[in-house]
Amino acid sequence: GAGVSQSPSNKVTEKGKDVELRCDPISGHTALYWYRQSLGQGLEFLIYFQGNSAPDKSGLPSDRFSAERTGGSVSTLTIQRTQQEDSAVYLCASSLDGGGGTYNEQFFGPGTRLTVL
Amino acid sequence: AQSVTQLDSHVSVSEGTPVLLRCNYSSSYSPSLFWYVQHPNKGLQLLLKYTSAATLVKGINGFEAEFKKSETSFHLTKPSAHMSDAAEYFCVAMDTGRRALTFGSGTRLQVQP
């Protein structure tokens, strides 16, 4: 596709429910990132996938958060037992290569707005 | 660990006047630095990046930024603001060991007619 796509664009859920957010990166991009944008915390890094390497999960706020990337392409971010403080816009980004000494631009998707009631 | 400080949460300018959005970084080594822009209901877009080549970096839409190591600053400027520049701007640093981006808190730019 032309850019990073995310679905759904909006998700409203009840406290305690599980949610899955999907990201389709730009074709051929080997690196994929999840970020969260919230009023209180600004933009925060969550998790990073690079090729077949073990993901960098250092930004995940709790063990209720997990993510996987199947076949080196599509990624799903799962939040279990959602809490009101999970309400935020979840952004996905991809880049050509996350390793080495040269920075490759991260292209961002439009985000998924999650509201936990 | 890196940190990025955007000194102004809101900046308001008149159309046609210069824009200055201030950013300071804290890092134990020369970081990679970026400015991203986010228009309402749109995704983040890269404006420009500094990666230890020229200290004056030119970006899209007439924006530029100067890396000043002595001041640990990376301020964003534009000579003449346009109404379409109204958006939120993020100063961003990258941990080259991790590739994750560290975002500043953002500066909302308003452009008055």
PDB file of C-alpha atoms in Angstrom:
ATOM      1  CA  GLY A   1       0.000   0.000   0.000  1.00  0.00           C
ATOM      2  CA  ALA A   2       0.915   3.641  -0.201  1.00  0.00           C
ATOM      3  CA  GLY A   3       1.446   4.113   3.497  1.00  0.00           C
ATOM      4  CA  VAL A   4       1.107   2.593   6.941  1.00  0.00           C
ATOM      5  CA  SER A   5      -2.466   1.637   7.665  1.00  0.00           C
ATOM      6  CA  GLN A   6      -4.078   0.952  11.018  1.00  0.00           C
ATOM      7  CA  SER A   7      -7.394  -0.500  12.022  1.00  0.00           C
ATOM      8  CA  PRO A   8      -9.766   0.238  13.488  1.00  0.00           C
ATOM      9  CA  SER A   9      -9.500   4.022  13.336  1.00  0.00           C
ATOM     10  CA  ASN A  10     -11.604   4.288  16.484  1.00  0.00           C
ATOM     11  CA  LYS A  11     -12.340   1.751  19.199  1.00  0.00           C
ATOM     12  CA  VAL A  12     -14.589   2.190  22.192  1.00  0.00           C
ATOM     13  CA  THR A  13     -14.515  -0.550  24.784  1.00  0.00           C
ATOM     14  CA  GLU A  14     -15.588  -1.184  28.336  1.00  0.00           C
ATOM     15  CA  LYS A  15     -13.148  -1.418  31.190  1.00  0.00           C
ATOM     16  CA  GLY A  16     -11.900  -4.961  31.620  1.00  0.00           C
ATOM     17  CA  LYS A  17     -12.346  -6.020  28.001  1.00  0.00           C
ATOM     18  CA  ASP A  18      -9.490  -7.066  25.720  1.00  0.00           C
ATOM     19  CA  VAL A  19      -8.757  -5.165  22.517  1.00  0.00           C
ATOM     20  CA  GLU A  20      -6.643  -5.834  19.439  1.00  0.00           C
ATOM     21  CA  LEU A  21      -5.204  -3.093  17.277  1.00  0.00           C
ATOM     22  CA  ARG A  22      -3.807  -3.837  13.849  1.00  0.00           C
ATOM     23  CA  CYS A  23      -1.000  -2.282  11.845  1.00  0.00           C
ATOM     24  CA  ASP A  24      -0.108  -2.893   8.201  1.00  0.00           C
ATOM     25  CA  PRO A  25       3.349  -1.463   7.516  1.00  0.00           C
ATOM     26  CA  ILE A  26       4.630  -0.206   4.208  1.00  0.00           C
ATOM     27  CA  SER A  27       5.529  -3.143   1.998  1.00  0.00           C
ATOM     28  CA  GLY A  28       9.210  -4.034   2.303  1.00  0.00           C
ATOM     29  CA  HIS A  29       9.764  -2.219   5.586  1.00  0.00           C
ATOM     30  CA  THR A  30      11.577  -4.514   7.989  1.00  0.00           C
ATOM     31  CA  ALA A  31      11.215  -2.402  11.122  1.00  0.00           C
ATOM     32  CA  LEU A  32       7.909  -1.734  12.859  1.00  0.00           C
ATOM     33  CA  TYR A  33       7.208   0.415  15.909  1.00  0.00           C
ATOM     34  CA  TRP A  34       4.267   1.038  18.208  1.00  0.00           C
ATOM     35  CA  TYR A  35       3.848   4.332  20.058  1.00  0.00           C
ATOM     36  CA  ARG A  36       1.109   5.738  22.272  1.00  0.00           C
ATOM     37  CA  GLN A  37      -0.077   9.337  22.322  1.00  0.00           C
ATOM     38  CA  SER A  38      -2.042  10.414  25.354  1.00  0.00           C
ATOM     39  CA  LEU A  39      -2.891  13.729  26.968  1.00  0.00           C
ATOM     40  CA  GLY A  40      -1.023  13.037  30.151  1.00  0.00           C
ATOM     41  CA  GLN A  41       2.075  11.304  28.813  1.00  0.00           C
ATOM     42  CA  GLY A  42       2.585  12.726  25.330  1.00  0.00           C
ATOM     43  CA  LEU A  43       4.072  10.387  22.727  1.00  0.00           C
ATOM     44  CA  GLU A  44       5.705   7.283  24.154  1.00  0.00           C
ATOM     45  CA  PHE A  45       7.524   4.370  22.586  1.00  0.00           C
ATOM     46  CA  LEU A  46       5.962   0.979  23.287  1.00  0.00           C
ATOM     47  CA  ILE A  47       7.630  -1.763  21.274  1.00  0.00           C
ATOM     48  CA  TYR A  48       9.895  -2.254  18.253  1.00  0.00           C
ATOM     49  CA  PHE A  49      10.238  -5.170  15.833  1.00  0.00           C
ATOM     50  CA  GLN A  50      13.202  -5.569  13.509  1.00  0.00           C
ATOM     51  CA  GLY A  51      13.178  -8.476  11.087  1.00  0.00           C
ATOM     52  CA  ASN A  52      13.418 -11.799  12.893  1.00  0.00           C
ATOM     53  CA  SER A  53      15.161 -10.374  15.943  1.00  0.00           C
ATOM     54  CA  ALA A  54      13.564 -10.484  19.364  1.00  0.00           C
ATOM     55  CA  PRO A  55      11.388  -7.377  19.788  1.00  0.00           C
ATOM     56  CA  ASP A  56      12.418  -4.501  22.037  1.00  0.00           C
ATOM     57  CA  LYS A  57       9.560  -4.466  24.556  1.00  0.00           C
ATOM     58  CA  SER A  58      11.136  -1.963  26.903  1.00  0.00           C
ATOM     59  CA  GLY A  59       8.387   0.625  26.449  1.00  0.00           C
ATOM     60  CA  LEU A  60       5.394  -1.574  27.266  1.00  0.00           C
ATOM     61  CA  PRO A  61       3.744  -0.071  30.376  1.00  0.00           C
ATOM     62  CA  SER A  62       2.495  -3.316  31.892  1.00  0.00           C
ATOM     63  CA  ASP A  63       2.135  -7.030  31.257  1.00  0.00           C
ATOM     64  CA  ARG A  64      -1.391  -6.377  30.010  1.00  0.00           C
ATOM     65  CA  PHE A  65       0.203  -5.095  26.821  1.00  0.00           C
ATOM     66  CA  SER A  66       1.639  -7.440  24.201  1.00  0.00           C
ATOM     67  CA  ALA A  67       2.343  -7.346  20.501  1.00  0.00           C
ATOM     68  CA  GLU A  68       3.228  -9.730  17.766  1.00  0.00           C
ATOM     69  CA  ARG A  69       4.306  -9.455  14.193  1.00  0.00           C
ATOM     70  CA  THR A  70       3.366 -12.277  11.906  1.00  0.00           C
ATOM     71  CA  GLY A  71       5.422 -13.132   8.848  1.00  0.00           C
ATOM     72  CA  GLY A  72       7.514 -10.016   9.262  1.00  0.00           C
ATOM     73  CA  SER A  73       4.644  -7.834   8.110  1.00  0.00           C
ATOM     74  CA  VAL A  74       1.339  -7.181   9.905  1.00  0.00           C
ATOM     75  CA  SER A  75       1.472  -6.471  13.612  1.00  0.00           C
ATOM     76  CA  THR A  76      -1.178  -6.704  16.307  1.00  0.00           C
ATOM     77  CA  LEU A  77      -1.037  -4.846  19.602  1.00  0.00           C
ATOM     78  CA  THR A  78      -3.180  -6.499  22.267  1.00  0.00           C
ATOM     79  CA  ILE A  79      -4.288  -4.867  25.490  1.00  0.00           C
ATOM     80  CA  GLN A  80      -5.853  -7.218  28.017  1.00  0.00           C
ATOM     81  CA  ARG A  81      -8.252  -6.163  30.760  1.00  0.00           C
ATOM     82  CA  THR A  82      -8.297  -2.575  29.544  1.00  0.00           C
ATOM     83  CA  GLN A  83      -8.238   0.270  32.047  1.00  0.00           C
ATOM     84  CA  GLN A  84      -9.377   3.858  31.616  1.00  0.00           C
ATOM     85  CA  GLU A  85      -5.773   5.038  31.627  1.00  0.00           C
ATOM     86  CA  ASP A  86      -5.217   2.998  28.459  1.00  0.00           C
ATOM     87  CA  SER A  87      -7.327   5.523  26.552  1.00  0.00           C
ATOM     88  CA  ALA A  88      -5.021   7.079  23.970  1.00  0.00           C
ATOM     89  CA  VAL A  89      -4.155   7.149  20.294  1.00  0.00           C
ATOM     90  CA  TYR A  90      -1.996   4.187  19.375  1.00  0.00           C
ATOM     91  CA  LEU A  91       0.381   4.918  16.518  1.00  0.00           C
ATOM     92  CA  CYS A  92       2.242   2.467  14.359  1.00  0.00           C
ATOM     93  CA  ALA A  93       5.309   3.325  12.285  1.00  0.00           C
ATOM     94  CA  SER A  94       7.533   1.407   9.914  1.00  0.00           C
ATOM     95  CA  SER A  95      10.933   1.977   8.371  1.00  0.00           C
ATOM     96  CA  LEU A  96      13.155   0.293   5.846  1.00  0.00           C
ATOM     97  CA  ASP A  97      15.764  -0.872   8.302  1.00  0.00           C
ATOM     98  CA  GLY A  98      15.988  -0.431  12.027  1.00  0.00           C
ATOM     99  CA  GLY A  99      19.588  -1.434  12.395  1.00  0.00           C
ATOM    100  CA  GLY A 100      23.007  -0.183  11.416  1.00  0.00           C
ATOM    101  CA  GLY A 101      24.384   3.330  11.582  1.00  0.00           C
ATOM    102  CA  THR A 102      22.069   4.995   9.121  1.00  0.00           C
ATOM    103  CA  TYR A 103      18.731   6.331  10.208  1.00  0.00           C
ATOM    104  CA  ASN A 104      15.811   5.445   7.990  1.00  0.00           C
ATOM    105  CA  GLU A 105      12.715   7.595   8.326  1.00  0.00           C
ATOM    106  CA  GLN A 106       9.875   6.183  10.342  1.00  0.00           C
ATOM    107  CA  PHE A 107       6.581   6.553   8.488  1.00  0.00           C
ATOM    108  CA  PHE A 108       3.583   6.820  10.768  1.00  0.00           C
ATOM    109  CA  GLY A 109       0.074   5.540  10.336  1.00  0.00           C
ATOM    110  CA  PRO A 110      -3.025   7.603  11.188  1.00  0.00           C
ATOM    111  CA  GLY A 111      -3.444   5.870  14.527  1.00  0.00           C
ATOM    112  CA  THR A 112      -6.200   4.070  16.390  1.00  0.00           C
ATOM    113  CA  ARG A 113      -8.069   6.135  18.945  1.00  0.00           C
ATOM    114  CA  LEU A 114      -8.918   3.876  21.894  1.00  0.00           C
ATOM    115  CA  THR A 115     -11.487   4.970  24.433  1.00  0.00           C
ATOM    116  CA  VAL A 116     -12.005   2.847  27.526  1.00  0.00           C
ATOM    117  CA  LEU A 117     -15.250   3.607  29.326  1.00  0.00           C
TER     118      LEU A 117
ATOM    119  CA  ALA B   1      18.984   8.226  28.647  1.00  0.00           C
ATOM    120  CA  GLN B   2      17.922  10.899  26.256  1.00  0.00           C
ATOM    121  CA  SER B   3      15.391  13.605  26.934  1.00  0.00           C
ATOM    122  CA  VAL B   4      13.921  16.296  24.754  1.00  0.00           C
ATOM    123  CA  THR B   5      12.479  19.554  26.051  1.00  0.00           C
ATOM    124  CA  GLN B   6      10.270  21.784  23.988  1.00  0.00           C
ATOM    125  CA  LEU B   7      10.296  25.133  25.685  1.00  0.00           C
ATOM    126  CA  ASP B   8       6.913  26.395  24.499  1.00  0.00           C
ATOM    127  CA  SER B   9       3.654  24.476  24.547  1.00  0.00           C
ATOM    128  CA  HIS B  10       1.949  27.096  22.348  1.00  0.00           C
ATOM    129  CA  VAL B  11       3.318  29.619  19.863  1.00  0.00           C
ATOM    130  CA  SER B  12       1.169  32.128  18.005  1.00  0.00           C
ATOM    131  CA  VAL B  13       2.439  34.139  15.040  1.00  0.00           C
ATOM    132  CA  SER B  14       0.912  36.269  12.325  1.00  0.00           C
ATOM    133  CA  GLU B  15       0.921  35.051   8.761  1.00  0.00           C
ATOM    134  CA  GLY B  16       4.076  36.206   6.980  1.00  0.00           C
ATOM    135  CA  THR B  17       6.141  36.610  10.154  1.00  0.00           C
ATOM    136  CA  PRO B  18       9.011  34.337  11.255  1.00  0.00           C
ATOM    137  CA  VAL B  19       8.481  31.152  13.216  1.00  0.00           C
ATOM    138  CA  LEU B  20      10.757  29.924  16.020  1.00  0.00           C
ATOM    139  CA  LEU B  21      10.008  26.690  17.867  1.00  0.00           C
ATOM    140  CA  ARG B  22      12.546  25.903  20.561  1.00  0.00           C
ATOM    141  CA  CYS B  23      13.965  22.525  21.480  1.00  0.00           C
ATOM    142  CA  ASN B  24      16.727  21.427  23.836  1.00  0.00           C
ATOM    143  CA  TYR B  25      18.017  17.913  24.151  1.00  0.00           C
ATOM    144  CA  SER B  26      19.911  16.049  26.788  1.00  0.00           C
ATOM    145  CA  SER B  27      22.199  13.287  25.709  1.00  0.00           C
ATOM    146  CA  SER B  28      25.561  11.881  26.648  1.00  0.00           C
ATOM    147  CA  TYR B  29      26.495  11.638  22.973  1.00  0.00           C
ATOM    148  CA  SER B  30      25.596  13.277  19.711  1.00  0.00           C
ATOM    149  CA  PRO B  31      22.075  12.202  19.017  1.00  0.00           C
ATOM    150  CA  SER B  32      20.058  11.949  15.858  1.00  0.00           C
ATOM    151  CA  LEU B  33      17.458  14.705  16.031  1.00  0.00           C
ATOM    152  CA  PHE B  34      14.274  15.308  14.083  1.00  0.00           C
ATOM    153  CA  TRP B  35      11.288  17.548  13.819  1.00  0.00           C
ATOM    154  CA  TYR B  36       7.912  15.987  13.049  1.00  0.00           C
ATOM    155  CA  VAL B  37       4.657  17.813  12.324  1.00  0.00           C
ATOM    156  CA  GLN B  38       1.148  16.580  13.091  1.00  0.00           C
ATOM    157  CA  HIS B  39      -1.773  18.278  11.423  1.00  0.00           C
ATOM    158  CA  PRO B  40      -5.230  17.806  12.961  1.00  0.00           C
ATOM    159  CA  ASN B  41      -6.549  14.305  12.366  1.00  0.00           C
ATOM    160  CA  LYS B  42      -3.507  13.401  10.292  1.00  0.00           C
ATOM    161  CA  GLY B  43      -0.466  11.244  10.879  1.00  0.00           C
ATOM    162  CA  LEU B  44       2.976  12.420  11.920  1.00  0.00           C
ATOM    163  CA  GLN B  45       5.141  13.663   9.081  1.00  0.00           C
ATOM    164  CA  LEU B  46       8.904  14.113   9.111  1.00  0.00           C
ATOM    165  CA  LEU B  47       9.926  17.746   8.540  1.00  0.00           C
ATOM    166  CA  LEU B  48      13.675  17.362   8.775  1.00  0.00           C
ATOM    167  CA  LYS B  49      16.449  15.363  10.392  1.00  0.00           C
ATOM    168  CA  TYR B  50      19.947  15.926  11.747  1.00  0.00           C
ATOM    169  CA  THR B  51      22.342  12.994  11.706  1.00  0.00           C
ATOM    170  CA  SER B  52      25.789  14.595  12.339  1.00  0.00           C
ATOM    171  CA  ALA B  53      26.366  15.910   8.829  1.00  0.00           C
ATOM    172  CA  ALA B  54      25.705  19.639   8.271  1.00  0.00           C
ATOM    173  CA  THR B  55      24.591  21.457  11.407  1.00  0.00           C
ATOM    174  CA  LEU B  56      22.053  23.540   9.470  1.00  0.00           C
ATOM    175  CA  VAL B  57      19.365  21.246   8.196  1.00  0.00           C
ATOM    176  CA  LYS B  58      16.770  22.189   5.617  1.00  0.00           C
ATOM    177  CA  GLY B  59      13.445  20.451   5.554  1.00  0.00           C
ATOM    178  CA  ILE B  60      10.167  20.533   3.722  1.00  0.00           C
ATOM    179  CA  ASN B  61       7.852  23.532   3.393  1.00  0.00           C
ATOM    180  CA  GLY B  62      10.629  26.065   4.026  1.00  0.00           C
ATOM    181  CA  PHE B  63      11.491  24.898   7.540  1.00  0.00           C
ATOM    182  CA  GLU B  64      15.035  24.559   8.782  1.00  0.00           C
ATOM    183  CA  ALA B  65      16.788  23.775  12.042  1.00  0.00           C
ATOM    184  CA  GLU B  66      20.258  24.357  13.393  1.00  0.00           C
ATOM    185  CA  PHE B  67      22.058  21.876  15.619  1.00  0.00           C
ATOM    186  CA  LYS B  68      24.082  23.725  18.269  1.00  0.00           C
ATOM    187  CA  LYS B  69      26.056  21.318  20.385  1.00  0.00           C
ATOM    188  CA  SER B  70      27.351  24.037  22.740  1.00  0.00           C
ATOM    189  CA  GLU B  71      23.778  24.996  23.576  1.00  0.00           C
ATOM    190  CA  THR B  72      22.319  21.480  23.214  1.00  0.00           C
ATOM    191  CA  SER B  73      19.636  23.037  21.054  1.00  0.00           C
ATOM    192  CA  PHE B  74      17.858  22.169  17.828  1.00  0.00           C
ATOM    193  CA  HIS B  75      15.435  25.023  17.223  1.00  0.00           C
ATOM    194  CA  LEU B  76      13.056  24.975  14.257  1.00  0.00           C
ATOM    195  CA  THR B  77      12.638  28.113  12.170  1.00  0.00           C
ATOM    196  CA  LYS B  78      10.804  29.375   9.131  1.00  0.00           C
ATOM    197  CA  PRO B  79      11.214  32.873   7.672  1.00  0.00           C
ATOM    198  CA  SER B  80       7.562  33.442   6.863  1.00  0.00           C
ATOM    199  CA  ALA B  81       4.601  31.602   8.369  1.00  0.00           C
ATOM    200  CA  HIS B  82       1.721  30.378   6.261  1.00  0.00           C
ATOM    201  CA  MET B  83      -1.763  29.548   7.464  1.00  0.00           C
ATOM    202  CA  SER B  84      -1.193  25.926   6.486  1.00  0.00           C
ATOM    203  CA  ASP B  85       1.688  25.712   8.987  1.00  0.00           C
ATOM    204  CA  ALA B  86      -0.781  25.638  11.872  1.00  0.00           C
ATOM    205  CA  ALA B  87      -0.206  22.249  13.505  1.00  0.00           C
ATOM    206  CA  GLU B  88       1.558  20.530  16.375  1.00  0.00           C
ATOM    207  CA  TYR B  89       5.321  20.181  16.093  1.00  0.00           C
ATOM    208  CA  PHE B  90       7.417  17.583  17.871  1.00  0.00           C
ATOM    209  CA  CYS B  91      11.137  17.666  18.482  1.00  0.00           C
ATOM    210  CA  VAL B  92      12.391  14.097  18.533  1.00  0.00           C
ATOM    211  CA  ALA B  93      15.614  12.293  19.417  1.00  0.00           C
ATOM    212  CA  MET B  94      16.679   8.822  18.514  1.00  0.00           C
ATOM    213  CA  ASP B  95      18.637   6.390  20.593  1.00  0.00           C
ATOM    214  CA  THR B  96      20.890   4.875  17.956  1.00  0.00           C
ATOM    215  CA  GLY B  97      21.276   1.766  20.040  1.00  0.00           C
ATOM    216  CA  ARG B  98      17.550   1.182  20.179  1.00  0.00           C
ATOM    217  CA  ARG B  99      16.001   3.019  17.238  1.00  0.00           C
ATOM    218  CA  ALA B 100      13.051   4.045  19.366  1.00  0.00           C
ATOM    219  CA  LEU B 101      12.141   7.711  19.126  1.00  0.00           C
ATOM    220  CA  THR B 102      11.953   9.967  22.175  1.00  0.00           C
ATOM    221  CA  PHE B 103       9.422  12.746  21.643  1.00  0.00           C
ATOM    222  CA  GLY B 104       9.249  16.178  23.181  1.00  0.00           C
ATOM    223  CA  SER B 105       5.935  17.301  24.612  1.00  0.00           C
ATOM    224  CA  GLY B 106       5.004  19.184  21.453  1.00  0.00           C
ATOM    225  CA  THR B 107       4.449  22.821  20.481  1.00  0.00           C
ATOM    226  CA  ARG B 108       1.149  23.897  19.036  1.00  0.00           C
ATOM    227  CA  LEU B 109       1.682  26.558  16.380  1.00  0.00           C
ATOM    228  CA  GLN B 110      -1.155  28.952  15.649  1.00  0.00           C
ATOM    229  CA  VAL B 111      -0.981  31.233  12.638  1.00  0.00           C
ATOM    230  CA  GLN B 112      -3.165  34.319  12.746  1.00  0.00           C
ATOM    231  CA  PRO B 113      -4.363  35.960   9.536  1.00  0.00           C
TER     232      PRO B 113
END
